[in-house]
Coordinates of C-alpha atoms in Angstrom, one line a residue:
M1 CA 54.1 211.7 41.1
S2 CA 53.7 209.1 38.9
R3 CA 57.5 207.9 39.1
F4 CA 56.4 206.1 42.3
W5 CA 53.9 203.8 40.6
S6 CA 54.6 200.3 40.5
R7 CA 55.0 199.2 36.0
L8 CA 51.8 197.6 36.9
T9 CA 50.2 200.5 38.1
H10 CA 51.6 202.6 34.9
D11 CA 49.8 199.8 32.7
L12 CA 46.7 199.8 34.1
K13 CA 43.6 200.8 32.1
P14 CA 41.2 201.3 34.8
Y15 CA 37.0 200.8 34.2
V16 CA 35.5 204.0 34.2
P17 CA 32.3 204.1 35.9
G18 CA 29.0 206.0 35.1
E19 CA 28.9 209.8 35.3
Q20 CA 27.7 211.3 38.8
P21 CA 26.2 214.8 37.9
R22 CA 25.2 217.0 40.1
M23 CA 21.9 218.7 38.7
A24 CA 18.7 217.9 40.3
E25 CA 15.8 216.6 38.3
L26 CA 17.8 214.8 36.0
V27 CA 16.8 211.7 34.5
K28 CA 20.4 209.8 34.8
L29 CA 20.2 206.2 32.6
N30 CA 24.2 205.3 32.6
T31 CA 24.5 203.7 36.0
N32 CA 20.9 201.7 35.6
E33 CA 19.9 203.3 38.9
S34 CA 16.4 202.2 39.8
P35 CA 13.6 205.1 40.0
L36 CA 12.0 203.6 42.6
G37 CA 13.9 203.5 45.8
P38 CA 14.3 200.1 48.4
S39 CA 11.8 198.4 49.9
P40 CA 10.6 200.3 53.5
R41 CA 11.4 197.4 55.4
A42 CA 14.9 197.3 54.1
L43 CA 15.4 201.2 54.9
E44 CA 14.1 200.6 58.1
A45 CA 16.4 197.7 58.8
I46 CA 19.4 199.9 57.9
R47 CA 18.6 202.8 59.9
G48 CA 17.9 200.3 62.9
E49 CA 21.6 199.6 62.6
A50 CA 22.6 203.3 62.8
A51 CA 23.1 202.7 67.0
D52 CA 25.8 202.4 69.4
T53 CA 26.5 199.2 68.2
L54 CA 28.2 200.6 64.6
R55 CA 31.6 200.6 67.7
L56 CA 31.1 196.7 67.1
Y57 CA 32.6 194.8 63.7
P58 CA 30.4 193.4 61.8
D59 CA 29.8 189.5 61.6
P60 CA 33.0 188.6 59.2
E61 CA 30.9 185.8 58.1
A62 CA 27.7 187.4 57.0
S63 CA 26.4 184.1 58.6
A64 CA 22.5 185.4 59.0
L65 CA 22.5 187.1 55.7
R66 CA 24.0 184.1 54.3
A67 CA 21.5 181.6 55.8
A68 CA 18.4 184.4 54.5
L69 CA 20.2 183.8 51.1
A70 CA 20.2 180.2 51.1
T71 CA 16.5 180.3 52.3
Y72 CA 15.7 182.3 49.4
H73 CA 17.7 180.3 46.5
Q74 CA 17.2 177.1 48.4
V75 CA 20.3 176.6 48.9
R76 CA 22.5 175.9 51.8
P77 CA 24.6 178.2 53.5
E78 CA 28.0 177.1 52.9
Q79 CA 27.1 177.3 49.1
V80 CA 26.4 181.4 50.0
F81 CA 29.4 183.7 49.4
V82 CA 28.4 187.7 50.3
G83 CA 30.6 190.5 49.3
N84 CA 30.5 194.4 48.9
G85 CA 28.6 194.6 45.5
S86 CA 28.9 192.3 43.1
D87 CA 32.0 193.6 41.7
E88 CA 33.8 193.2 44.6
V89 CA 32.5 189.4 44.4
L90 CA 33.5 189.3 40.8
A91 CA 37.2 190.3 41.7
H92 CA 37.5 187.8 44.4
A93 CA 36.1 185.0 41.4
F94 CA 38.7 186.4 38.9
V95 CA 41.8 185.7 41.5
A96 CA 40.5 182.5 43.0
L97 CA 38.8 180.9 40.2
L98 CA 39.4 182.2 36.5
K99 CA 43.4 182.4 36.2
H100 CA 44.7 179.0 34.8
D101 CA 47.5 178.6 32.0
A102 CA 44.3 178.3 28.9
P103 CA 42.8 181.9 28.5
L104 CA 39.8 183.2 30.2
L105 CA 36.8 183.5 27.8
F106 CA 34.6 186.2 27.7
P107 CA 31.9 188.2 25.0
D108 CA 33.7 190.5 22.9
I109 CA 31.0 193.3 23.7
T110 CA 30.3 193.0 27.5
Y111 CA 30.7 194.6 31.1
S112 CA 34.1 196.3 30.3
F113 CA 35.2 195.5 33.8
Y114 CA 36.1 191.9 32.9
P115 CA 39.6 193.1 30.9
V116 CA 40.4 195.5 33.5
Y117 CA 40.1 192.7 35.8
C118 CA 42.1 190.4 33.9
R119 CA 45.3 193.2 33.4
L120 CA 45.3 193.9 36.9
F121 CA 45.5 190.3 37.9
G122 CA 47.4 189.0 35.3
I123 CA 44.7 186.9 33.7
A124 CA 45.2 185.3 29.7
H125 CA 41.9 186.3 28.2
E126 CA 40.2 185.9 24.8
A127 CA 37.0 188.0 24.0
V128 CA 34.6 185.8 22.0
P129 CA 32.5 187.7 19.2
L130 CA 28.6 187.9 19.5
D131 CA 26.9 186.8 16.1
S132 CA 25.3 188.6 13.8
A133 CA 22.7 189.3 16.3
M134 CA 24.3 190.3 19.0
R135 CA 23.8 187.3 21.1
I136 CA 26.2 185.0 22.6
C137 CA 26.4 181.9 20.6
V138 CA 27.7 178.9 23.0
A139 CA 29.0 177.0 20.0
D140 CA 31.2 179.9 19.8
Y141 CA 33.1 178.6 23.2
R142 CA 34.0 175.2 22.1
R143 CA 37.4 175.8 22.1
P144 CA 40.5 175.5 24.9
A145 CA 39.6 177.3 28.0
G146 CA 40.9 177.9 31.4
A147 CA 37.5 179.4 32.5
I148 CA 34.8 181.4 31.5
I149 CA 32.5 184.5 32.8
L150 CA 29.1 185.2 31.0
P151 CA 26.6 188.1 31.7
N152 CA 23.2 186.9 31.5
P153 CA 21.5 188.7 30.4
N154 CA 24.5 190.3 28.7
A155 CA 25.7 193.8 29.0
P156 CA 25.3 196.2 27.7
T157 CA 23.4 194.3 25.1
G158 CA 20.2 193.0 27.5
V159 CA 20.1 189.6 25.3
A160 CA 19.7 186.8 27.6
L161 CA 20.9 182.9 27.1
S162 CA 18.2 180.5 28.0
R163 CA 18.8 177.9 31.4
A164 CA 19.1 175.1 28.8
E165 CA 21.9 177.0 26.7
I166 CA 23.8 177.3 30.0
V167 CA 23.5 173.6 30.5
T168 CA 25.4 173.4 27.3
L169 CA 27.9 175.3 27.9
L170 CA 28.6 173.6 31.3
Q171 CA 28.7 169.9 29.5
D172 CA 31.2 171.4 26.7
H173 CA 33.3 172.6 29.7
P174 CA 33.0 170.1 32.7
D175 CA 36.9 170.9 34.1
A176 CA 36.7 174.5 33.8
P177 CA 35.1 177.1 36.2
V178 CA 32.2 178.8 34.2
V179 CA 30.8 182.1 36.2
I180 CA 27.2 183.3 35.3
D181 CA 27.4 187.1 36.3
E182 CA 23.5 187.9 36.6
A183 CA 23.5 191.3 37.7
Y184 CA 19.6 191.8 35.4
V185 CA 18.8 188.4 35.5
D186 CA 15.5 189.5 37.7
F187 CA 14.2 191.8 34.5
G188 CA 14.2 189.2 32.1
A189 CA 16.2 185.8 32.3
E190 CA 16.4 182.7 33.5
T191 CA 18.6 182.2 37.0
A192 CA 21.3 179.7 36.9
I193 CA 21.3 178.9 40.4
P194 CA 19.5 175.8 40.0
L195 CA 22.0 174.4 38.2
V196 CA 24.5 174.7 41.0
A197 CA 23.1 171.1 42.4
S198 CA 24.1 169.4 39.5
H199 CA 27.2 171.4 38.1
R200 CA 30.3 171.6 40.7
N201 CA 32.1 174.1 38.2
L202 CA 29.5 177.0 38.6
L203 CA 29.3 179.8 40.3
V204 CA 26.3 182.6 39.8
V205 CA 26.6 185.9 41.2
Q206 CA 23.7 188.5 41.2
T207 CA 23.7 191.5 43.3
M208 CA 21.2 194.0 44.9
S209 CA 21.9 197.1 43.2
K210 CA 19.6 196.8 40.5
S211 CA 16.5 194.8 40.7
R212 CA 16.3 195.7 44.8
A213 CA 17.7 199.3 44.3
L214 CA 20.2 198.9 46.8
A215 CA 23.4 200.5 44.7
G216 CA 24.2 202.9 47.5
L217 CA 24.2 200.1 50.2
R218 CA 27.1 197.9 47.9
G219 CA 25.1 194.2 48.2
G220 CA 26.6 191.0 46.2
Y221 CA 26.8 187.1 46.5
A222 CA 27.5 184.3 44.7
I223 CA 25.8 180.7 44.8
G224 CA 27.9 177.8 43.7
D225 CA 29.6 174.3 44.8
V226 CA 31.1 174.5 48.3
G227 CA 34.8 174.2 47.1
L228 CA 34.0 177.0 44.5
I229 CA 32.8 179.4 47.9
E230 CA 35.8 178.2 49.8
A231 CA 38.1 179.4 47.5
L232 CA 36.5 182.9 47.2
T233 CA 37.0 182.9 51.2
R234 CA 40.3 182.3 50.6
V235 CA 40.6 185.0 49.0
K236 CA 38.1 187.5 50.6
D237 CA 40.0 186.4 54.3
S238 CA 43.4 187.5 52.6
F239 CA 42.2 191.0 51.7
N240 CA 39.3 192.3 53.7
S241 CA 37.3 190.0 56.6
Y242 CA 34.6 192.6 57.0
P243 CA 33.3 193.2 53.3
L244 CA 30.0 194.4 54.3
G245 CA 29.4 196.4 57.4
R246 CA 26.1 195.6 60.0
P247 CA 23.6 198.5 58.2
A248 CA 24.4 196.8 54.5
Q249 CA 23.8 193.3 55.8
A250 CA 20.2 194.1 57.9
G251 CA 19.3 195.8 54.9
A252 CA 20.2 193.2 52.1
I253 CA 18.2 191.0 55.0
A254 CA 15.1 193.0 55.0
S255 CA 15.1 193.6 51.4
L256 CA 15.0 189.7 51.0
E257 CA 11.9 189.2 53.6
D258 CA 10.1 191.9 51.0
E259 CA 9.1 189.6 48.4
A260 CA 6.2 191.8 47.7
Y261 CA 7.6 194.9 47.2
F262 CA 10.7 193.2 45.4
Q263 CA 8.1 191.3 42.7
A264 CA 5.9 194.9 42.3
S265 CA 9.1 197.0 41.9
R266 CA 10.4 194.2 38.8
A267 CA 7.0 194.1 37.3
R268 CA 7.0 197.9 37.4
V269 CA 10.6 198.4 36.0
I270 CA 9.5 195.5 33.5
E271 CA 6.1 197.0 32.3
G272 CA 8.2 200.2 31.9
R273 CA 10.6 198.6 29.6
A274 CA 8.0 197.2 27.5
R275 CA 6.2 200.6 27.1
L276 CA 9.5 202.5 26.2
T277 CA 10.0 199.6 23.4
S278 CA 6.8 199.6 21.9
G279 CA 7.0 203.6 21.6
L280 CA 10.5 203.1 19.9
V281 CA 9.1 201.2 17.1

C-alpha cells in the first residue's frame, strides 16, 4: 500500500516511542514515567469531569489553565500556550519559530525527536557536538543560526546548563528564536522562565508528564513573549483548535494547586537518584 504514500512519507524516519511491555510487576525505565502517581487532587478533578459535560467541546483557549500556569510561574496569561503534551507544543514551535534560512542548531546527543521534526517540516539544521565531558558548550553555538533549541537538562545525558549560561546564549543570538525544552527541569536545573521578561526571543517549554506524573493525561505548555505565543496559537488553530480535553485541563489545574504533593514527589525522585548514583560508584 506504500505506493499511495507521498514522497515526504517515504522519506520520513519516525521517532520510535519507548516500548510499552504488557508484563506485570515490571520495572520499566525507558520512558521515564513517575513511579509515584499523580496528585490525588488531580485524580479527583479528572474524575469530576467524567460527566454529561463531556458532550461539550472544551475551552479552546484553555483560559483557566493558562491563568493557573501564569499565576504559578508569575507571568501573564497571554504569555502562556498549552498543548497536548510538550511534544505537540514543540512541534508547533518547530513550524512557528524554528524554520528559517539559516540552520536550526541543537546538540548532537539529545532528544531524538528534534531531527524527526526537522525532516517532517523541512527545516535545515546542524547538530552541535557535546564537549568531552558530554556537556553543551554555549561557546560552540557562536555560529550562524536561524534558531536554537536546547533541552535543559539535556536528554539523555542529564547534564544541565546554568541560567547564566542560557543568558549568554541569548545575548549571543538576540535576533534568533531560542527554545529551552525543560521536560526534566524539576529534577535538577534552574528554569529559564524568569528570563522571558527580558528576552523576547526566548520560549520555555515544560511538561506535566514527568515531575507531575501525568504522562497519560498529555499536558504541555510554553511560556514566552506574547509575540512568540501568538505564533504558536496561529499554528495550533490551523491544526487543532481543541487540543486539551476537559479532564486534561481540570487535572492539570488541580496538580498545580497541590504544591505540597508536587514538592514531596519531586524530592523523593531526586533522593532516589542520589541513592542509586552512590550505589553505583
